[in-house]
Tab-separated table of C-alpha atoms and ligand atoms in Angstrom:
chain	number	residue	atom	x	y	z
A	26	MET	CA	28.040	10.078	67.307
A	27	THR	CA	31.196	9.772	65.179
A	28	GLU	CA	32.729	12.947	66.509
A	29	GLY	CA	36.473	12.687	66.607
A	30	VAL	CA	36.654	9.658	64.295
A	31	GLN	CA	39.208	10.347	61.551
A	32	THR	CA	39.024	9.207	57.955
A	33	SER	CA	41.572	6.441	57.561
A	34	PRO	CA	44.394	7.530	55.235
A	35	ALA	CA	44.741	3.896	54.100
A	36	PHE	CA	41.818	4.154	51.684
A	37	THR	CA	42.311	5.206	48.063
A	38	PRO	CA	40.286	8.362	47.346
A	39	ARG	CA	37.067	7.332	45.620
A	40	VAL	CA	33.853	9.247	45.056
A	41	PHE	CA	30.370	7.694	45.140
A	42	SER	CA	27.005	9.392	44.876
A	43	GLY	CA	23.523	8.649	43.624
A	44	ILE	CA	20.154	10.117	42.745
A	45	GLN	CA	16.764	8.419	42.953
A	46	PRO	CA	14.676	8.139	39.770
A	47	SER	CA	11.662	9.235	41.810
A	48	GLY	CA	10.580	11.918	39.340
A	49	GLY	CA	12.063	14.192	36.728
A	50	LEU	CA	15.409	15.842	37.550
A	51	THR	CA	15.165	19.310	39.067
A	52	LEU	CA	17.472	22.287	39.020
A	53	GLY	CA	18.171	21.421	42.694
A	54	ASN	CA	19.436	17.964	41.718
A	55	TYR	CA	21.513	19.524	38.941
A	56	LEU	CA	23.163	22.309	40.962
A	57	GLY	CA	23.339	20.448	44.290
A	58	ALA	CA	24.523	17.144	42.876
A	59	ILE	CA	25.082	16.415	39.170
A	60	LYS	CA	27.086	19.528	38.272
A	61	ARG	CA	29.397	18.780	41.179
A	62	PHE	CA	29.639	15.093	40.194
A	63	VAL	CA	30.968	16.239	36.819
A	64	ASP	CA	33.502	18.562	38.478
A	65	LYS	CA	34.742	15.639	40.619
A	66	GLN	CA	35.098	13.408	37.561
A	67	ASP	CA	37.368	16.009	36.022
A	68	GLU	CA	39.601	16.121	39.133
A	69	GLY	CA	41.088	12.772	38.129
A	70	ILE	CA	39.725	10.844	41.146
A	71	GLU	CA	37.813	7.553	40.616
A	72	THR	CA	34.104	8.394	40.436
A	73	ILE	CA	31.082	6.090	40.712
A	74	TYR	CA	27.590	7.455	40.089
A	75	CYS	CA	24.398	5.526	40.537
A	76	VAL	CA	20.737	5.723	39.620
A	77	VAL	CA	19.395	4.441	42.947
A	78	ASP	CA	16.247	2.758	41.709
A	79	GLN	CA	15.844	0.647	44.862
A	80	HIS	CA	15.557	3.845	46.899
A	81	ALA	CA	12.960	5.226	44.489
A	82	ILE	CA	10.379	2.626	45.512
A	83	THR	CA	10.641	3.310	49.256
A	84	ALA	CA	8.109	6.157	49.204
A	85	THR	CA	5.958	5.340	46.161
A	86	LEU	CA	5.501	2.349	43.930
A	87	PHE	CA	5.551	3.526	40.336
A	88	ASP	CA	3.910	2.209	37.260
A	89	PRO	CA	6.755	-0.008	35.897
A	90	ALA	CA	6.838	1.981	32.642
A	91	VAL	CA	7.284	5.201	34.639
A	92	LEU	CA	10.130	3.800	36.747
A	93	ARG	CA	11.868	2.543	33.592
A	94	ARG	CA	11.480	5.927	31.890
A	95	GLN	CA	12.650	7.872	34.941
A	96	THR	CA	15.671	5.587	35.339
A	97	ARG	CA	16.715	6.121	31.724
A	98	GLU	CA	15.943	9.839	31.902
A	99	LEU	CA	18.137	10.229	34.972
A	100	ALA	CA	20.972	8.356	33.250
A	101	ALA	CA	20.466	10.638	30.227
A	102	GLY	CA	20.554	13.657	32.569
A	103	TYR	CA	23.881	12.555	34.030
A	104	ILE	CA	25.406	12.063	30.570
A	105	ALA	CA	23.915	15.228	29.046
A	106	SER	CA	25.356	17.235	31.972
A	107	GLY	CA	28.862	16.055	31.117
A	108	LEU	CA	29.263	12.780	32.931
A	109	ASP	CA	31.422	10.554	30.749
A	110	PRO	CA	30.533	6.856	31.244
A	111	GLU	CA	34.045	5.908	30.150
A	112	LYS	CA	35.652	8.044	32.864
A	113	SER	CA	33.045	7.510	35.597
A	114	ILE	CA	31.204	4.309	36.447
A	115	LEU	CA	27.505	4.934	35.740
A	116	PHE	CA	24.907	2.264	36.530
A	117	ASN	CA	21.593	1.580	38.237
A	118	GLN	CA	21.597	0.095	41.713
A	119	SER	CA	19.296	-2.900	41.164
A	120	GLN	CA	21.738	-4.418	38.636
A	121	VAL	CA	24.368	-4.828	41.366
A	122	ALA	CA	22.809	-7.184	43.923
A	123	GLU	CA	25.636	-6.505	46.387
A	124	HIS	CA	23.926	-3.203	47.369
A	125	ALA	CA	20.930	-5.026	48.831
A	126	GLN	CA	23.167	-7.713	50.345
A	127	LEU	CA	25.355	-5.232	52.222
A	128	GLY	CA	22.214	-3.220	53.018
A	129	TRP	CA	20.922	-6.206	54.989
A	130	ILE	CA	24.142	-6.410	57.024
A	131	PHE	CA	23.839	-2.706	57.804
A	132	ASN	CA	20.203	-3.136	58.856
A	133	CYS	CA	21.690	-5.311	61.574
A	134	ILE	CA	24.386	-2.757	62.495
A	135	ALA	CA	22.228	0.409	62.531
A	136	ARG	CA	20.126	1.051	65.651
A	137	MET	CA	16.410	1.870	65.614
A	138	GLY	CA	17.084	5.085	67.556
A	139	TRP	CA	19.531	6.293	64.890
A	140	MET	CA	16.977	5.758	62.136
A	141	GLN	CA	14.155	7.387	64.108
A	142	ARG	CA	16.198	10.584	64.349
A	143	MET	CA	16.532	10.973	60.559
A	144	THR	CA	14.744	14.157	59.547
A	145	GLN	CA	14.006	12.835	56.056
A	146	TRP	CA	12.207	9.842	57.610
A	147	LYS	CA	10.167	12.210	59.787
A	148	ASP	CA	9.390	14.502	56.837
A	149	LYS	CA	8.493	11.765	54.374
A	150	ALA	CA	6.648	9.442	56.760
A	151	GLY	CA	4.854	12.428	58.297
A	152	LYS	CA	2.031	11.783	60.735
A	153	ASN	CA	1.191	8.481	59.131
A	154	SER	CA	4.456	6.683	59.956
A	155	GLN	CA	2.668	3.407	60.811
A	156	ASN	CA	1.674	3.208	57.195
A	157	ALA	CA	5.095	4.118	55.747
A	158	SER	CA	7.119	1.310	54.218
A	159	LEU	CA	9.829	-0.496	56.151
A	160	GLY	CA	12.044	0.354	53.168
A	161	LEU	CA	11.578	4.090	53.783
A	162	PHE	CA	12.676	3.609	57.407
A	163	ALA	CA	15.708	1.516	56.385
A	164	TYR	CA	16.624	3.818	53.470
A	165	PRO	CA	19.703	5.326	55.207
A	166	ALA	CA	21.172	1.850	55.902
A	167	LEU	CA	20.862	0.992	52.199
A	168	MET	CA	22.427	4.353	51.363
A	169	ALA	CA	25.335	3.494	53.695
A	170	ALA	CA	25.711	0.216	51.797
A	171	ASP	CA	25.720	2.074	48.457
A	172	ILE	CA	28.641	4.174	49.652
A	173	LEU	CA	30.655	1.681	51.686
A	174	LEU	CA	30.360	-1.125	49.125
A	175	TYR	CA	32.960	0.819	47.132
A	176	HIS	CA	34.976	1.995	50.151
A	177	ALA	CA	34.092	5.497	48.935
A	178	THR	CA	35.954	8.204	50.820
A	179	GLU	CA	33.923	11.170	49.546
A	180	VAL	CA	30.237	11.685	48.814
A	181	PRO	CA	29.208	14.900	47.060
A	182	VAL	CA	25.635	15.654	48.141
A	183	GLY	CA	23.255	18.525	48.747
A	184	GLU	CA	22.740	19.807	52.299
A	185	ASP	CA	19.609	17.632	52.797
A	186	GLN	CA	21.652	14.424	52.591
A	187	LYS	CA	24.288	15.422	55.152
A	188	GLN	CA	22.559	13.593	57.991
A	189	HIS	CA	22.441	10.366	55.971
A	190	VAL	CA	26.176	10.554	55.244
A	191	GLU	CA	26.796	11.118	58.951
A	192	LEU	CA	24.781	7.978	59.644
A	193	THR	CA	26.957	6.153	57.093
A	194	ARG	CA	29.974	7.217	59.162
A	195	ASP	CA	28.305	5.884	62.306
A	196	ILE	CA	27.547	2.549	60.650
A	197	ALA	CA	31.142	2.218	59.380
A	198	ALA	CA	32.550	3.124	62.789
A	199	LYS	CA	30.256	0.681	64.625
A	200	PHE	CA	31.047	-2.159	62.203
A	201	ASN	CA	34.797	-1.497	62.522
A	202	HIS	CA	34.534	-1.297	66.306
A	203	ASP	CA	32.280	-4.344	66.788
A	204	TYR	CA	34.483	-6.576	64.632
A	205	GLY	CA	37.793	-5.008	65.670
A	206	VAL	CA	38.774	-4.077	62.106
A	207	ASP	CA	39.601	-0.952	60.121
A	208	PHE	CA	37.669	-2.196	57.117
A	209	PHE	CA	35.196	0.527	56.160
A	210	PRO	CA	36.361	4.124	55.625
A	211	ILE	CA	34.805	6.993	57.547
A	212	THR	CA	33.401	8.750	54.505
A	213	GLU	CA	33.360	12.532	54.157
A	214	PRO	CA	30.241	14.347	52.931
A	215	VAL	CA	31.286	16.995	50.399
A	216	ILE	CA	28.814	19.873	50.502
A	217	GLU	CA	30.193	22.804	48.526
A	218	GLY	CA	29.103	25.732	46.402
A	219	ALA	CA	26.336	28.336	46.296
A	220	ALA	CA	23.560	25.834	45.603
A	221	THR	CA	23.820	23.049	48.166
A	222	ARG	CA	20.210	23.791	49.109
A	223	VAL	CA	18.097	25.140	46.258
A	224	MET	CA	14.724	26.148	47.651
A	225	SER	CA	11.209	25.884	46.246
A	226	LEU	CA	10.224	28.781	43.988
A	227	ARG	CA	6.919	28.988	45.871
A	228	ASP	CA	8.222	28.788	49.454
A	229	GLY	CA	11.723	29.878	50.475
A	230	SER	CA	11.641	27.639	53.562
A	231	LYS	CA	11.115	24.395	51.588
A	232	LYS	CA	13.662	22.501	49.492
A	233	MET	CA	13.067	22.315	45.737
A	234	SER	CA	12.030	18.695	45.282
A	235	LYS	CA	11.071	16.383	42.424
A	236	SER	CA	8.130	15.033	44.403
A	237	ASP	CA	6.620	18.408	45.417
A	238	PRO	CA	2.991	18.318	44.222
A	239	SER	CA	3.356	21.817	42.736
A	240	ASP	CA	5.204	21.845	39.412
A	241	MET	CA	5.554	25.640	39.800
A	242	SER	CA	7.792	25.031	42.841
A	243	ARG	CA	10.628	23.669	40.740
A	244	ILE	CA	12.482	23.978	37.472
A	245	ASN	CA	12.634	20.601	35.794
A	246	MET	CA	15.624	19.813	33.621
A	247	THR	CA	13.209	19.046	30.802
A	248	ASP	CA	11.306	22.376	31.035
A	249	ASP	CA	11.390	24.485	27.876
A	250	ALA	CA	12.340	28.162	27.775
A	251	ASP	CA	8.723	29.350	28.174
A	252	ALA	CA	8.117	27.152	31.210
A	253	ILE	CA	11.363	28.284	32.857
A	254	ALA	CA	10.547	31.957	32.224
A	255	ALA	CA	6.991	31.542	33.555
A	256	LYS	CA	8.143	29.772	36.723
A	257	ILE	CA	10.804	32.372	37.481
A	258	ARG	CA	8.391	35.213	36.711
A	259	LYS	CA	5.900	33.758	39.194
A	260	ALA	CA	8.556	32.831	41.803
A	261	ARG	CA	7.763	34.259	45.202
A	262	THR	CA	9.887	37.275	46.162
A	263	ASP	CA	9.666	40.340	48.390
A	264	PRO	CA	9.076	43.937	47.284
A	265	ASP	CA	12.597	45.264	48.019
A	266	ALA	CA	15.448	45.859	45.597
A	267	LEU	CA	18.434	43.485	45.704
A	268	PRO	CA	21.181	44.377	48.188
A	269	SER	CA	24.783	44.803	47.091
A	270	GLU	CA	26.227	42.349	49.655
A	271	ALA	CA	25.297	38.794	50.739
A	272	LYS	CA	24.616	39.994	54.284
A	273	GLY	CA	21.593	41.893	52.961
A	274	LEU	CA	19.944	38.592	51.960
A	275	GLU	CA	20.029	37.057	55.435
A	276	GLU	CA	16.369	37.631	56.292
A	277	ARG	CA	15.129	37.285	52.697
A	278	PRO	CA	14.947	33.532	51.896
A	279	GLU	CA	13.215	33.857	48.515
A	280	ALA	CA	15.561	36.596	47.302
A	281	ARG	CA	18.555	34.635	48.578
A	282	ASN	CA	17.386	31.545	46.722
A	283	LEU	CA	17.130	33.311	43.362
A	284	VAL	CA	20.531	34.967	43.813
A	285	ASN	CA	22.094	31.635	44.856
A	286	ILE	CA	20.681	29.976	41.753
A	287	TYR	CA	22.039	32.771	39.582
A	288	ALA	CA	25.482	32.561	41.236
A	289	ALA	CA	25.653	28.772	40.880
A	290	LEU	CA	24.599	28.887	37.221
A	291	CYS	CA	27.149	31.525	36.270
A	292	GLU	CA	29.798	30.065	38.611
A	293	GLN	CA	30.384	33.285	40.527
A	294	SER	CA	30.210	34.001	44.235
A	295	VAL	CA	27.041	35.582	45.646
A	296	ASP	CA	29.035	38.738	46.438
A	297	GLN	CA	30.299	38.961	42.844
A	298	VAL	CA	26.731	38.637	41.553
A	299	LEU	CA	25.412	41.237	43.988
A	300	ALA	CA	28.192	43.643	43.027
A	301	ASP	CA	26.589	43.628	39.529
A	302	VAL	CA	22.879	43.378	40.336
A	303	GLY	CA	22.661	45.172	43.711
A	304	GLY	CA	19.991	47.895	43.556
A	305	LYS	CA	17.954	46.170	40.812
A	306	GLN	CA	14.296	45.307	41.319
A	307	PHE	CA	13.073	41.742	40.741
A	308	SER	CA	11.259	42.935	37.618
A	309	GLU	CA	14.722	43.465	36.129
A	310	PHE	CA	16.584	40.589	37.815
A	311	LYS	CA	14.079	37.812	37.051
A	312	PRO	CA	14.418	38.104	33.239
A	313	MET	CA	18.221	38.026	33.671
A	314	LEU	CA	17.887	34.833	35.717
A	315	SER	CA	15.499	33.280	33.159
A	316	ASP	CA	17.880	34.018	30.286
A	317	LEU	CA	20.801	32.534	32.184
A	318	ALA	CA	18.848	29.433	33.233
A	319	VAL	CA	17.621	28.832	29.680
A	320	ALA	CA	21.128	29.323	28.239
A	321	LYS	CA	22.601	26.793	30.701
A	322	LEU	CA	19.786	24.239	30.745
A	323	ALA	CA	18.602	24.149	27.116
A	324	PRO	CA	21.716	22.326	25.793
A	325	ILE	CA	21.329	19.744	28.578
A	326	SER	CA	17.619	19.155	28.031
A	327	ASN	CA	18.111	18.950	24.242
A	328	GLU	CA	20.833	16.347	24.725
A	329	MET	CA	18.651	14.428	27.207
A	330	ALA	CA	15.853	14.321	24.622
A	331	ARG	CA	18.286	13.087	21.956
A	332	LEU	CA	19.636	10.333	24.244
A	333	MET	CA	16.089	9.260	25.173
A	334	GLU	CA	15.435	8.461	21.499
A	335	THR	CA	17.745	5.442	21.857
A	336	PRO	CA	16.871	3.813	25.200
A	337	ASP	CA	18.779	0.653	24.229
A	338	GLU	CA	21.996	2.643	24.182
A	339	ILE	CA	21.267	4.023	27.648
A	340	ASP	CA	20.573	0.483	28.889
A	341	ALA	CA	23.860	-0.723	27.383
A	342	ILE	CA	25.768	2.071	29.169
A	343	LEU	CA	24.087	1.161	32.485
A	344	GLY	CA	24.861	-2.529	31.897
A	345	ARG	CA	28.561	-1.879	31.246
A	346	GLY	CA	28.696	0.401	34.297
A	347	ALA	CA	27.058	-2.320	36.426
A	348	ASP	CA	29.745	-4.828	35.357
A	349	ARG	CA	32.481	-2.392	36.375
A	350	ALA	CA	30.726	-1.587	39.660
A	351	ARG	CA	30.298	-5.276	40.501
A	352	ALA	CA	34.010	-5.891	39.933
A	353	ILE	CA	34.737	-3.510	42.834
A	354	ALA	CA	31.735	-4.418	44.997
A	355	ALA	CA	31.899	-8.229	44.972
A	356	PRO	CA	35.317	-8.589	46.678
A	357	ILE	CA	34.372	-5.981	49.305
A	358	LEU	CA	31.137	-7.848	50.104
A	359	LYS	CA	33.056	-11.138	50.222
A	360	GLN	CA	35.541	-9.662	52.715
A	361	THR	CA	32.624	-8.295	54.770
A	362	TYR	CA	31.116	-11.801	54.956
A	363	ASP	CA	34.511	-13.214	55.961
A	364	ILE	CA	34.852	-10.641	58.757
A	365	ILE	CA	31.363	-11.481	60.041
A	366	GLY	CA	31.961	-15.232	59.837
A	367	MET	CA	29.538	-16.108	57.065
A	368	VAL	CA	30.889	-19.208	55.351
A	369	GLN	CA	31.363	-18.698	51.623
A	370	SER	CA	32.386	-21.716	49.555
B	10	AQP	N1	16.834	21.384	46.344
B	10	AQP	C1	18.036	20.822	46.329
B	10	AQP	N2	19.138	21.607	46.432
B	10	AQP	C2	20.385	21.049	46.409
B	10	AQP	N3	20.594	19.717	46.262
B	10	AQP	C3	19.523	18.920	46.160
B	10	AQP	N4	19.382	17.589	46.011
B	10	AQP	C4	18.080	17.279	45.939
B	10	AQP	N5	17.330	18.385	46.025
B	10	AQP	C5	18.190	19.432	46.176
B	10	AQP	C6	20.502	16.674	45.945
B	10	AQP	O1	20.299	15.811	44.838
B	10	AQP	C7	20.839	14.540	45.158
B	10	AQP	C8	19.856	13.475	44.837
B	10	AQP	O2	18.756	13.497	45.688
B	10	AQP	P1	17.769	12.255	45.695
B	10	AQP	O3	17.026	12.166	44.457
B	10	AQP	O4	18.473	11.021	46.036
B	10	AQP	O5	16.826	12.550	46.887
B	10	AQP	P2	16.342	13.857	47.506
B	10	AQP	O6	17.457	14.553	48.194
B	10	AQP	O7	15.182	13.464	48.376
B	10	AQP	O8	15.904	14.704	46.224
B	10	AQP	P3	14.489	15.209	45.830
B	10	AQP	O9	14.587	15.902	44.521
B	10	AQP	O10	13.892	15.991	46.952
B	10	AQP	O11	13.696	13.855	45.608
B	10	AQP	P4	12.363	13.359	46.273
B	10	AQP	O12	11.358	14.457	46.001
B	10	AQP	O13	12.029	12.084	45.577
B	10	AQP	O14	12.617	13.169	47.722
B	10	AQP	C9	21.268	14.579	46.618
B	10	AQP	O15	22.660	14.787	46.689
B	10	AQP	C10	20.524	15.749	47.153
B	10	AQP	O16	21.194	16.333	48.248
């Protein structure tokens, strides 16, 4: 659809990404998204990170107390993982009304056929799509608004969100073309590292997900050492020993997943890891993975628990972030309205 369209060099590099507070954070969210958000922040580029609470209600309506807790817990997860709210802008989506306002414009730019092709829509709506919410169908247009409201040039995401970022590019290109402007950037998805698709511990063909009904399928960022060890011990594997090169994992999705997780946690390549552990049985490798996961995750979950003791402070951080976000978003929305011809007095 947007093949051949180049990112305009006129836009200042800016990173935007978000996570839905639709459950507790998983190791997949951490390795595929948050850890990379922190790396981007430390590259000196402007970074904006969002708790996308308006997306969270597209699939399920939560008990209000649960949504509030999950929103604060996600903010705590960002901060405990190293996101500095002074360096990055950190806020929740519903506090910046411009997201929904630009989302409406993009509902009018995006085509039904584009949305119907989204694999996440097909997966989440399933066979009962007539009963799915309109919000779930329109989710990618709101996500495009989240990104383009800040003229973001880069979006670090896991593999599963690539199609939505491509749709964002299509929406930007169509808007620019229809109005004869070069107003919205053609944003790049940034999908890097060993863990862009962390798989379920129970099924190597399924993504690890916060909303998977089986808690054994995922490692939650709030799991304690015993829970992490038990989940890794019970993780599905095959009977063979580990190979000494990545090629040997090609037909072994469960083994590949555990090695990828290990590599991402210790920040080595899969080949480096296999050079050390090749030839070992899972009975030996799984305890090594558990120890590493506990060593990396325990400081984060302890810090999350400490931050959650003072929810008012989390709310204040989100409020300050929302003010900073709005200062960028409001003029961009105003210019969008001007381009469209909506009179603003
Ligand atoms: N398993 C994963 N491996 C790598 N990256 C992942 N992400 C999610 N799961 C994995 C990345 O985390 C970011 C936030 O995702 P999201 O919460 O907005 O929605 P999602 O992709 O639908 O994540 P979940 O955990 O599967 O949530 P539910 O169950 O509510 O749908 C994204 O960058 C995503 O790629």
